[in-house]
Coordinates of C-alpha atoms in Angstrom, one line a residue:
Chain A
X29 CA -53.9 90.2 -105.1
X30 CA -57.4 90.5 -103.5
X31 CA -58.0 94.4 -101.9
X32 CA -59.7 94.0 -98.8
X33 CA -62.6 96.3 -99.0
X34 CA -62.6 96.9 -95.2
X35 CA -59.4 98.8 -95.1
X36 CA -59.2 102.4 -97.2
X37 CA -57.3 102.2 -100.0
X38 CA -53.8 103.4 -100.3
X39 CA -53.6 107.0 -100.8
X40 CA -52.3 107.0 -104.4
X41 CA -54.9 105.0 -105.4
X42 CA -57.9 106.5 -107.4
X43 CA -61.8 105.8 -105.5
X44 CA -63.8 103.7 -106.5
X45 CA -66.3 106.1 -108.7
X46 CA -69.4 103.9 -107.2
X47 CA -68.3 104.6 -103.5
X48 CA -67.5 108.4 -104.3
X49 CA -70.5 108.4 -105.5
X50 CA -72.3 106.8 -102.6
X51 CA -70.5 109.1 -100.2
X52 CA -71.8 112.1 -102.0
X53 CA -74.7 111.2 -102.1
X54 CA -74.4 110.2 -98.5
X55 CA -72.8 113.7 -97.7
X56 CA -75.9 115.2 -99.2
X57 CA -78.8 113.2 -97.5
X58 CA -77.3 114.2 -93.8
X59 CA -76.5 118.0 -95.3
X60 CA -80.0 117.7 -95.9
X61 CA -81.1 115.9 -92.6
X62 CA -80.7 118.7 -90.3
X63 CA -83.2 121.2 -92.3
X64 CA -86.2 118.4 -91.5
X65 CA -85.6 120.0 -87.8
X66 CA -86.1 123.1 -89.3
X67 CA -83.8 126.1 -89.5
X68 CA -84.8 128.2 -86.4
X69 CA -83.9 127.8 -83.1
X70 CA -87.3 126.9 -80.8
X71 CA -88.1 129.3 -78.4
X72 CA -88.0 127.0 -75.4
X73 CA -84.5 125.9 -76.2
X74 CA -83.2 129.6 -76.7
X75 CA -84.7 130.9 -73.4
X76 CA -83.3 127.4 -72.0
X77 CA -79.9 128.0 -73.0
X78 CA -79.7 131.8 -72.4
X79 CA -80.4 130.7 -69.0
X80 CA -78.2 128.2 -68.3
X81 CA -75.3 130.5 -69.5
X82 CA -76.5 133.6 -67.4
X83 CA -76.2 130.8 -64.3
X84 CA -73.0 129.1 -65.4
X85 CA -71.6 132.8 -66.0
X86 CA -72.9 134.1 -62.2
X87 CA -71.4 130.7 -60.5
X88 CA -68.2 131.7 -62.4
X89 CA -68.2 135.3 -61.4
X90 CA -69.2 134.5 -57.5
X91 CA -66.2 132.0 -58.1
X92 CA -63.6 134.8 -59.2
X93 CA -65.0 137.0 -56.7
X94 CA -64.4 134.4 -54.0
X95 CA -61.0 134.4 -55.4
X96 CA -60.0 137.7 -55.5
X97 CA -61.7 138.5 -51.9
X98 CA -59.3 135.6 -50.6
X99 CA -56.3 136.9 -52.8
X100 CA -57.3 140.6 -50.9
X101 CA -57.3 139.2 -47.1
X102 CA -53.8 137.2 -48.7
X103 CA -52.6 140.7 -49.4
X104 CA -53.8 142.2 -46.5
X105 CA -52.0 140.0 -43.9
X106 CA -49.1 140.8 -45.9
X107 CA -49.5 144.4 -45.8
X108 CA -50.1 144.2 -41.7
X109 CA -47.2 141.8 -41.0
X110 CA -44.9 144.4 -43.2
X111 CA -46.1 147.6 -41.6
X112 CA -45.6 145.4 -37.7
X113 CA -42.0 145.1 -39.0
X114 CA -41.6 148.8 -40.4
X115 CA -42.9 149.8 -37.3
X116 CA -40.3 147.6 -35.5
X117 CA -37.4 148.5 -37.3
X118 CA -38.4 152.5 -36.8
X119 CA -38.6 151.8 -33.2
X120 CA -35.3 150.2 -33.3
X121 CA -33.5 153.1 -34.9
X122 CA -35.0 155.6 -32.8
X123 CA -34.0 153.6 -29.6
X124 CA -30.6 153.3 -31.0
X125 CA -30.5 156.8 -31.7
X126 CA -31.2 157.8 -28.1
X127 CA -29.2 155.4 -27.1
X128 CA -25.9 156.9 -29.5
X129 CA -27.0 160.5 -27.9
X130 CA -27.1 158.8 -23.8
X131 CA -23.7 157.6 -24.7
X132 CA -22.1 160.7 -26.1
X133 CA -24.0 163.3 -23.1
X134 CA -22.3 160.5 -20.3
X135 CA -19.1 161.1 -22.2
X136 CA -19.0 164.9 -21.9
X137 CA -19.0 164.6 -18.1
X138 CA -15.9 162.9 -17.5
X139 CA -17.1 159.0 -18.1
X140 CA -13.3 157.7 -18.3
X141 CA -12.1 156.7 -15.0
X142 CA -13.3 160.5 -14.3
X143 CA -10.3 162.2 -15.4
X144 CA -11.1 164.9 -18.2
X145 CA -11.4 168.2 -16.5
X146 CA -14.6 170.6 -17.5
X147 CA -14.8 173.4 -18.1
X148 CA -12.0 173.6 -21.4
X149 CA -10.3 176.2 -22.3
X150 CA -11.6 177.6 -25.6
X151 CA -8.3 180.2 -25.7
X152 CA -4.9 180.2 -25.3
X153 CA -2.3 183.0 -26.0
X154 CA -0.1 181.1 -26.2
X155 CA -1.1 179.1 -29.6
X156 CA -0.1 180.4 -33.0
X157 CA -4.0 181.1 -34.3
X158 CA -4.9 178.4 -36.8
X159 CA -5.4 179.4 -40.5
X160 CA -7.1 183.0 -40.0
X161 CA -9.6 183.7 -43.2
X162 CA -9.2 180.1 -44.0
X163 CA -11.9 179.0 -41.5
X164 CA -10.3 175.8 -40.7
X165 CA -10.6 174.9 -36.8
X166 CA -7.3 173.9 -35.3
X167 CA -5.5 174.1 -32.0
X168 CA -3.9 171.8 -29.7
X169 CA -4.4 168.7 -27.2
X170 CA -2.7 169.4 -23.7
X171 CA -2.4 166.8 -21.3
X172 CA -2.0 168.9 -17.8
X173 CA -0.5 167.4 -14.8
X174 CA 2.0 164.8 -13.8
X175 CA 2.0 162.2 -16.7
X176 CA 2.6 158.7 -15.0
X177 CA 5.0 156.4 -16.3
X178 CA 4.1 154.5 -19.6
X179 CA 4.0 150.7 -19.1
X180 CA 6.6 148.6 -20.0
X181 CA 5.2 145.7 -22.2
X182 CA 6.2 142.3 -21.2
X183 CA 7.9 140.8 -24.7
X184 CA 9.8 138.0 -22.9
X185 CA 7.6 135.3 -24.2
X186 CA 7.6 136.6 -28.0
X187 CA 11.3 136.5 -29.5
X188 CA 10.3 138.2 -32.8
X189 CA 8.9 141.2 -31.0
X190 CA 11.8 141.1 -28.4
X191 CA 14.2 141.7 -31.2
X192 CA 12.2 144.6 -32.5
X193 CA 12.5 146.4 -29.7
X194 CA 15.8 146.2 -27.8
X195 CA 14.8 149.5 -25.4
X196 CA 11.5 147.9 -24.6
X197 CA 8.1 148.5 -26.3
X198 CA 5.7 150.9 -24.2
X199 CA 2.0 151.2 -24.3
X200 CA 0.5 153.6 -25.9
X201 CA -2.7 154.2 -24.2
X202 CA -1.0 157.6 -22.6
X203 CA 0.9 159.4 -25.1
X204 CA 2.3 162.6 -23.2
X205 CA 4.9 164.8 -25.8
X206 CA 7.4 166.9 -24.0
X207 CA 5.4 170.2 -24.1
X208 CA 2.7 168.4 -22.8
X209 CA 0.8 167.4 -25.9
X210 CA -1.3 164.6 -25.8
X211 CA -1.5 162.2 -28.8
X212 CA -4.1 159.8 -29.9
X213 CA -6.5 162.0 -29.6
X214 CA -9.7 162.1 -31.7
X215 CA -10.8 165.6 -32.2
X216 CA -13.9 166.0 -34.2
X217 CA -16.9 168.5 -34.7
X218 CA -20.0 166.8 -32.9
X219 CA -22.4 169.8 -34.4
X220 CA -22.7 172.2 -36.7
X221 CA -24.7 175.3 -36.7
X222 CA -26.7 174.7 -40.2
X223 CA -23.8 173.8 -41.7
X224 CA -24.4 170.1 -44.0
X225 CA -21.5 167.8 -43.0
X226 CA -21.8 165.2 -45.3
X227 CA -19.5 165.0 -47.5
X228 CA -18.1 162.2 -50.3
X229 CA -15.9 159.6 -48.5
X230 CA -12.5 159.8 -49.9
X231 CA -10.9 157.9 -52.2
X232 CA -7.7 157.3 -50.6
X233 CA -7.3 154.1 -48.1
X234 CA -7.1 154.8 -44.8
X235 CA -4.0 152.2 -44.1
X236 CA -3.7 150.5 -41.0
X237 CA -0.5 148.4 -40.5
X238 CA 1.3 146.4 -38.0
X239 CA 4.4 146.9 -37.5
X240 CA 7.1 146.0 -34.6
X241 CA 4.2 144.1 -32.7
X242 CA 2.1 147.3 -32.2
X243 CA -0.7 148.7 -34.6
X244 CA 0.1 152.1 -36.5
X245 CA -1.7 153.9 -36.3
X246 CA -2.4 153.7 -32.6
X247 CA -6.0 155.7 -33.1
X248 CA -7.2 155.7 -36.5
X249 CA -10.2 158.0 -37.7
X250 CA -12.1 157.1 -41.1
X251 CA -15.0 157.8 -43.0
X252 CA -17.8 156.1 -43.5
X253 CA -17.6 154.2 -47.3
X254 CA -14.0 155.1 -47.2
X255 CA -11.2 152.3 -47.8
X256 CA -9.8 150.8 -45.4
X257 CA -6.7 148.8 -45.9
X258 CA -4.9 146.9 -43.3
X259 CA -1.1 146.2 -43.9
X260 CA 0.9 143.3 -41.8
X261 CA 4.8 145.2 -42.5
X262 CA 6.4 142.1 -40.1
X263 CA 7.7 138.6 -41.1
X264 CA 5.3 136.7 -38.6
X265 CA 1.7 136.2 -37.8
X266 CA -0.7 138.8 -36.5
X267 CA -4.7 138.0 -36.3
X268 CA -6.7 141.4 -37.2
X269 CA -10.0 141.2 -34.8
X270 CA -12.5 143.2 -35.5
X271 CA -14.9 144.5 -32.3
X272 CA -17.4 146.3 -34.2
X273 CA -21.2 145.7 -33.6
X274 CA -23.0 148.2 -36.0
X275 CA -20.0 148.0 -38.8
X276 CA -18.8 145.0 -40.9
X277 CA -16.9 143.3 -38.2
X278 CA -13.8 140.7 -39.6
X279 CA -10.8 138.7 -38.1
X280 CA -8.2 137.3 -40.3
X281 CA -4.9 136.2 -40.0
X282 CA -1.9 137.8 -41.8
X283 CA 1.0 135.3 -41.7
X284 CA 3.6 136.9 -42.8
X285 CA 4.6 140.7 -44.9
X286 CA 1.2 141.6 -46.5
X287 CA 1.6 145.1 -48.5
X288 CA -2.0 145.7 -47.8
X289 CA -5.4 143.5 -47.9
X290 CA -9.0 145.4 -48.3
X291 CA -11.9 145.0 -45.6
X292 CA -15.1 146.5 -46.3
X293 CA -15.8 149.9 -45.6
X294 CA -17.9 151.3 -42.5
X295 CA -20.9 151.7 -43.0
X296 CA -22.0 154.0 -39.8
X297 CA -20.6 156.0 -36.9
X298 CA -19.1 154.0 -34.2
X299 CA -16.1 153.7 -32.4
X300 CA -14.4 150.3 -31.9
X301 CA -11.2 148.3 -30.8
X302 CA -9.3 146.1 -33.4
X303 CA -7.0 143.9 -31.5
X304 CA -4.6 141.0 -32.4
X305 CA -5.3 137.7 -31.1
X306 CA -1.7 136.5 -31.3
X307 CA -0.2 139.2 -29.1
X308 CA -3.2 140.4 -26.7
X309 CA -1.3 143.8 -26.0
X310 CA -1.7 145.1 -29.7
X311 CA -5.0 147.6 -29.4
X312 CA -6.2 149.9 -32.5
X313 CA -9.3 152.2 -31.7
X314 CA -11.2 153.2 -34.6
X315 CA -13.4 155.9 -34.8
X316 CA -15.7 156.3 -38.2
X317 CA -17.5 159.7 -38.7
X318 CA -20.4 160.4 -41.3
X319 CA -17.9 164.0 -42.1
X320 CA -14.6 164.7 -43.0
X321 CA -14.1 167.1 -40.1
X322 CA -12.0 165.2 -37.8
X323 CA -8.4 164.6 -36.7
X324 CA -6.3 162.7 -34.7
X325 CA -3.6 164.1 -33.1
X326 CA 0.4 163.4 -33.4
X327 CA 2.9 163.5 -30.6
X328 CA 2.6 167.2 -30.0
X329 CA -1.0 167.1 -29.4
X330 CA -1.6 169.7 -32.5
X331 CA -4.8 168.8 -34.8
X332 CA -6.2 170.6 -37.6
X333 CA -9.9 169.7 -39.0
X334 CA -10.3 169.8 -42.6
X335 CA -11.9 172.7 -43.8
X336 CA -12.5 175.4 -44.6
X337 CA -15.9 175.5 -42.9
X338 CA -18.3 178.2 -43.4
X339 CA -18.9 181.1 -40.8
X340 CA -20.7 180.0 -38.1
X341 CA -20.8 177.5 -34.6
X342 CA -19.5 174.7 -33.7
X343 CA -19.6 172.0 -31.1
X344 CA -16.3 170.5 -31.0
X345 CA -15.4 167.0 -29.1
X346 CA -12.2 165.6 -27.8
X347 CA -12.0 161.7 -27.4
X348 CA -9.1 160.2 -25.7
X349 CA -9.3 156.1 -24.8
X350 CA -8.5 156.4 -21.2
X351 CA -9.3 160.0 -20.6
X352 CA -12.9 160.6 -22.1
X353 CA -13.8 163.5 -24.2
X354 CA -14.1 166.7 -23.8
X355 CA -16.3 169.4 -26.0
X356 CA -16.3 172.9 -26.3
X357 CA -17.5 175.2 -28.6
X358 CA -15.9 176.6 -31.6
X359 CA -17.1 179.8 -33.6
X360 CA -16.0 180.9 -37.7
X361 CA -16.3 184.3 -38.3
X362 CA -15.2 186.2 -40.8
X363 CA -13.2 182.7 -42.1
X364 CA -11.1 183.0 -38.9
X365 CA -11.4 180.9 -35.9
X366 CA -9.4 180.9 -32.5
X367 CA -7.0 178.1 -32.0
X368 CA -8.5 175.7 -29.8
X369 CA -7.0 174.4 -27.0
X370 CA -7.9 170.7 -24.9
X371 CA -6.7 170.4 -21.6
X372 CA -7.2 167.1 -19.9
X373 CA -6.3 166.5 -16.4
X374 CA -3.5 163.6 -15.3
X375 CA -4.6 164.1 -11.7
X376 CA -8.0 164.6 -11.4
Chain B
X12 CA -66.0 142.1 -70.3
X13 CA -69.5 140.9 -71.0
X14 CA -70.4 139.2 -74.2
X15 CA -73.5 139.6 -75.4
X16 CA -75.4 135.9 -75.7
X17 CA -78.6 137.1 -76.6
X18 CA -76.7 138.4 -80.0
X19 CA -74.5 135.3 -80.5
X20 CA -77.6 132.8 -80.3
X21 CA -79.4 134.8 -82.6
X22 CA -76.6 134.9 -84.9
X23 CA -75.3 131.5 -84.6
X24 CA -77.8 129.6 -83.4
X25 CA -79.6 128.2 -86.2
X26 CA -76.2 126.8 -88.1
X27 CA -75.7 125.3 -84.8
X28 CA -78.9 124.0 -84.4
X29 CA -78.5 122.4 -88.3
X30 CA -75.4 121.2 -86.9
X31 CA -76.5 118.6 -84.3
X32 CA -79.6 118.2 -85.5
X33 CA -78.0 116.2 -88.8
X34 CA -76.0 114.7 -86.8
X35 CA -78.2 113.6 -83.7
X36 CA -81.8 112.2 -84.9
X37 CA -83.0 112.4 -81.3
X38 CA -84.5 115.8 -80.6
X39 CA -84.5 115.6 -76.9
X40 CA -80.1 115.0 -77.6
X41 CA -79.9 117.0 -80.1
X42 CA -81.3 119.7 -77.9
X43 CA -78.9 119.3 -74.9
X44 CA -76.1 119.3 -77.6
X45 CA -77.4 122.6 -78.4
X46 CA -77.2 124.2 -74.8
X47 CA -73.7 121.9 -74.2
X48 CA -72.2 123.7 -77.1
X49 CA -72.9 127.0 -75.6
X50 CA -71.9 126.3 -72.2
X51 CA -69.2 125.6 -73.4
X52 CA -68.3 128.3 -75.6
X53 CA -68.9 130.5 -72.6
X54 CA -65.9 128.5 -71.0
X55 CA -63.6 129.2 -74.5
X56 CA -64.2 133.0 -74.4
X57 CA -63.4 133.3 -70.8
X58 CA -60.3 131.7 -71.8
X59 CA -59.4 133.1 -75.0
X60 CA -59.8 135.8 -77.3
X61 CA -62.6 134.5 -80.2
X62 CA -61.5 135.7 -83.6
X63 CA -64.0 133.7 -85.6
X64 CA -67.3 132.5 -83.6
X65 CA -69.4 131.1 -86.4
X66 CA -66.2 128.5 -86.9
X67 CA -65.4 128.1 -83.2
X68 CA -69.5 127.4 -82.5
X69 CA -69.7 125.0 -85.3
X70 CA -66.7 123.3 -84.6
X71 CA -68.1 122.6 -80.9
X72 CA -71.5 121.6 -81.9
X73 CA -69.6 119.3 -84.1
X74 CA -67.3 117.7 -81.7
X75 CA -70.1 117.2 -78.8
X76 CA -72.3 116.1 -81.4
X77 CA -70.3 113.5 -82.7
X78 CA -69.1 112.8 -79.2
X79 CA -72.7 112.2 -78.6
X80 CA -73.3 110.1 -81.7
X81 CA -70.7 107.5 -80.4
X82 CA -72.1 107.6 -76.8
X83 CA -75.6 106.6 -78.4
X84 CA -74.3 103.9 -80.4
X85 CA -72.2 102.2 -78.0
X86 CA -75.7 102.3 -75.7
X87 CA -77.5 101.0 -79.1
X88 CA -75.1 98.2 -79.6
X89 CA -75.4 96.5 -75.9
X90 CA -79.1 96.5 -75.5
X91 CA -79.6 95.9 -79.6
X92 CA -78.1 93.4 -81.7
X93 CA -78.8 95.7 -84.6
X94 CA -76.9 98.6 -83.2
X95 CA -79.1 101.5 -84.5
X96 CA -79.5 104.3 -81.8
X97 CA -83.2 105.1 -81.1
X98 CA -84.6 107.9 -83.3
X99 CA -87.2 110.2 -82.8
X100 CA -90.7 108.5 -83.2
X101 CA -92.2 110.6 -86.0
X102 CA -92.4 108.9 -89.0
X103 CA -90.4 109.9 -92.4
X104 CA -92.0 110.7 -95.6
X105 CA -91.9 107.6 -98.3
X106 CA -90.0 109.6 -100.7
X107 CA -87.1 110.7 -97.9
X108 CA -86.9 107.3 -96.4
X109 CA -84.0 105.5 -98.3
X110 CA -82.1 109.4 -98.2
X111 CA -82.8 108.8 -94.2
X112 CA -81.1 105.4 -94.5
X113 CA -78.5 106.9 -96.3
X114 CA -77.8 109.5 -93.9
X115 CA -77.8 107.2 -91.2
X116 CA -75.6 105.2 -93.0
X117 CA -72.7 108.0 -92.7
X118 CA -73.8 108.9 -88.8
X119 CA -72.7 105.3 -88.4
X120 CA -69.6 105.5 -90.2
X121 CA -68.8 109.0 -88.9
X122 CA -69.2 107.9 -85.2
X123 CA -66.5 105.5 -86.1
X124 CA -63.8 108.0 -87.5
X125 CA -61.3 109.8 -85.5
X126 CA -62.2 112.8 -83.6
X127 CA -59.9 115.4 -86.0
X128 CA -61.2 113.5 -89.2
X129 CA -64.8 113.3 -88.1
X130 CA -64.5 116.9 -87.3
X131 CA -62.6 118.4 -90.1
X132 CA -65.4 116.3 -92.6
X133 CA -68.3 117.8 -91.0
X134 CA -67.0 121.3 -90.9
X135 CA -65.7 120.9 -94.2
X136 CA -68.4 119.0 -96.3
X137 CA -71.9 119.5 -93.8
X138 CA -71.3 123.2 -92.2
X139 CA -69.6 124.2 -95.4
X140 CA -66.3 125.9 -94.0
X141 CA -63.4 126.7 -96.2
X142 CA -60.0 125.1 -95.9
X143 CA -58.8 128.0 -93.9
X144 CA -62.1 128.2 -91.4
X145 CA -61.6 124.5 -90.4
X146 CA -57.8 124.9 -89.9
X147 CA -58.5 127.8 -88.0
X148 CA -61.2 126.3 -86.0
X149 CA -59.6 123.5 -84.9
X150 CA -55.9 124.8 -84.8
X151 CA -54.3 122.5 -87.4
X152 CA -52.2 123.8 -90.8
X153 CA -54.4 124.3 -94.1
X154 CA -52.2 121.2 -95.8
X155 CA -53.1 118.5 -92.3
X156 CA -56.8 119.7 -93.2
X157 CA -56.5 118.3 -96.5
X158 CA -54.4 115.3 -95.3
X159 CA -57.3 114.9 -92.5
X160 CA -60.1 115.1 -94.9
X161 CA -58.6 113.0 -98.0
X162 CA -58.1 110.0 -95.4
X163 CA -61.5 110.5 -93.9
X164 CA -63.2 110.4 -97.3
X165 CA -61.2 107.0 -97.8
X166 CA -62.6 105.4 -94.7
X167 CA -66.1 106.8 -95.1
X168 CA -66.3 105.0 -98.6
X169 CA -65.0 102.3 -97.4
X170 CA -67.4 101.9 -94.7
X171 CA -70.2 102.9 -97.0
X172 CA -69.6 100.3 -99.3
X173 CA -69.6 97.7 -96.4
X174 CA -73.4 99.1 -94.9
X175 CA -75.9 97.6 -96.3
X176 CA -78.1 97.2 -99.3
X177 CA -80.0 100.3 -99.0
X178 CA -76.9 102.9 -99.9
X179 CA -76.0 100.6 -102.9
X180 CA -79.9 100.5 -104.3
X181 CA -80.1 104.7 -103.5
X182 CA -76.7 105.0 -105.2
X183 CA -77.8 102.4 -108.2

């Protein structure tokens, strides 16, 4: 077998000592080859070359600093479209803010169908004082006047609610106890004299079921971040429709008995309706408060704020749906406060 | 962070100068293959972080040289049947002209190697860098050094033995 001197030879195979030879000898001759140029850079080509690099190097540095000033305007456009919408969004809140305040100063004066009557009565004999030394604010809702009839709701198109309510199923806009307390009525402190208000949400749910065709409770008053958990206690369908604007709003359908189903919790002050698309007469008004001082009140118009609250004044506010709200103010002194007493006028 | 050029040609710059002046016969090449290498090691330690210059340096001036080596041979084999690239005018001594042969013998083979063999042989067996310093410089393992060099040698003999007369009278 001939070896073809044109291709190497296989790895394993020894060199030829004539062509390692040759190669070294070769290797040698070139090693030697560059010393005939001598071993010292000339001047001309140093001073050539240190120049060319000082150019390249400036090119590249006018290059980076082309970059970085474009990178900076970059930024800086950013920077002005962030600060327009900062700005925006400040303006925003403070309208809204003077917008929340318009609302609740039209309120005071009586903004309902004009039926809340003004001056109210901060005292009343009559009241057993609330909690003396405790310093929680209480007292009583009075409705004054001729109550008018409560209206009758029409159930003659809905059998399931029909059977629920053999004596009829009234509304309960106007809620007018025997002594003349007034119920569904939000009372709240609107101001405190340097005293913080903010408090933790509480833990507990604030449940809101529907039972016999009608929500329960009527008026419901939560805190902001608190649970809120809406029950459906009857065999059929209600729709739960949310009318909140500045508050997670949500409208879902309960078909049937539902022990309790979770909707996220407010997130800010406001005061909406919840209403059942299925059976248009079922209202819920909710009122959420950034405080734990608020009440609702029961049959017999009584409330009682949470407390106890430090010494010192109070602006307290009474919100009824078709009456409006009244305020008044409340003073802790000593860890006792004077019963409060409401009074909205029927006939004004 | 400026790097000081003025230092780095006056350290570096004569092996570098060696370097393509072995490999490239024509001063006038030989010098822009001087200023090429250093152009472009201003671009390598703008990229990187240098941890051996006198490798990385040589290791350039060895690829553009070679690089240029092929370029003037390719040019040399259109316009000349014998395919020799022009060399400087100036005239070798007597005594040095079958070592020039010789030399230009292995230019000829070495502009015909692959780039990673052509380079690791020059660094290796002209510049006189260690195992490590060539692995280093060109970012392969010590062992593919050896691997690269062993298969290099092979195909340098080879093409050796296949030139002409002149390498087999010098060798005789």
């Amino acid at each position: 077998m001939t070896h073809d001197p044109r291709q190497p030879p296989h790895d394993d195979s020894p060199p030829d000592p004539a062509s390692e030879q040759t190669l070294g000898r070769a290797t040698a001759a070139l090693r030697d080859a560059g010393a005939a140029q001598g071993i010292s850079v000339p001047d001309d080509l140093r001073r050539s070359t240190l120049h060319a690099l000082w150019v390249a190097d400036a090119a590249a540095h006018e290059a980076s600093s082309r970059r970085r000033s474009k990178a900076m305007r970059r930024v800086l456009r950013i920077a002005a479209v962030v600060a327009i919408v900062c700005c925006g969004v400040v303006i925003a809140m403070l309208a809204r803010r003077a917008r929340d305040s318009i609302h609740v100063h039209d309120a005071r004066i009586p903004a309902v169908r004009g039926r809340a009557m003004a001056p109210p009565v901060t005292t009343a004999p009559a009241l057993t004082a609330v909690g003396p030394g405790s310093g929680i604010i209480g007292g009583k809702v009075i409705a004054v006047g001729s109550p008018p009839e409560r209206e009758l709701i029409d159930l003659s198109a809905v059998a399931e609610c029909r059977e629920q309510h053999p004596d009829g199923l009234y509304s309960e806009s106007l809620v007018v106890g025997d002594a003349g307390g007034l119920a569904n009525v939000v009372v709240s402190l609107f101001w405190s004299d340097g005293v913080v208000m903010d408090r933790p949400p509480p833990r507990s749910p604030a449940v809101l079921d529907q039972k016999g065709c009608r929500y329960s409770p009527h008026v419901l008053a939560v805190m902001v971040g608190q649970p809120i958990v809406v029950k459906n206690s009857d065999t059929f369908l209600h729709n739960v429709h949310s009318l909140a604007i500045d508050n997670p709003a949500f409208n879902f359908g309960q078909p049937s008995i539902d022990p309790g189903r979770k909707v996220d919790p407010m997130k800010t002050p406001e005061r909406f309706k919840i209403k059942c698309d299925v059976h248009p007469w079922m209202v819920a008004h909710v009122n959420v408060f950034e405080h734990p001082y608020f009440a609702v009140t029961g049959p017999d118009g009584a409330f009682a704020l949470p407390g106890p609250l430090p010494d010192g004044n109070y602006t307290l506010t009474a919100w009824h749906e078709t009456l409006g709200e009244l305020r008044t103010e409340v003073q802790v002194n000593g860890g006792k406060a004077n019963p409060v007493e409401f009074r909205f006028d029927l006939d004004g | 962070m400026m790097v000081d050029w003025d230092g780095i040609i006056d350290r570096e710059g004569p092996a570098v100068w060696r370097t393509v002046c072995r490999l490239l016969t024509n001063r006038a090449d030989a010098e822009e293959c001087f200023q090429e290498t250093f152009l472009a090691a201003l671009e390598l330690w703008k990229r990187e972080r240098v941890r051996d210059e006198h490798a990385a340096l040589r290791r350039l001036a060895t690829a553009r040289a070679i690089d240029r080596l092929r370029q003037r041979y390719r040019e040399a084999s259109r316009t000349s049947p014998a395919g020799a690239p022009p060399a400087d005018p100036a005239p070798a001594p007597p005594d040095r002209a079958a070592a020039d042969e010789l030399a230009e013998h292995l230019r000829t083979a070495l502009a015909e190697l692959p780039d990673q063999q052509a380079d690791v042989f020059c660094l290796h067996c002209l510049d006189g860098l260690s195992y490590r310093e060539v692995a280093d410089a060109i970012g392969v393992s010590v062992d593919h050094v050896g691997v690269l060099l062993h298969r290099a040698r092979a195909k340098l003999r080879v093409a050796l033995a296949d030139r002409g007369p002149v390498a087999r009278e010098v060798t005789r």
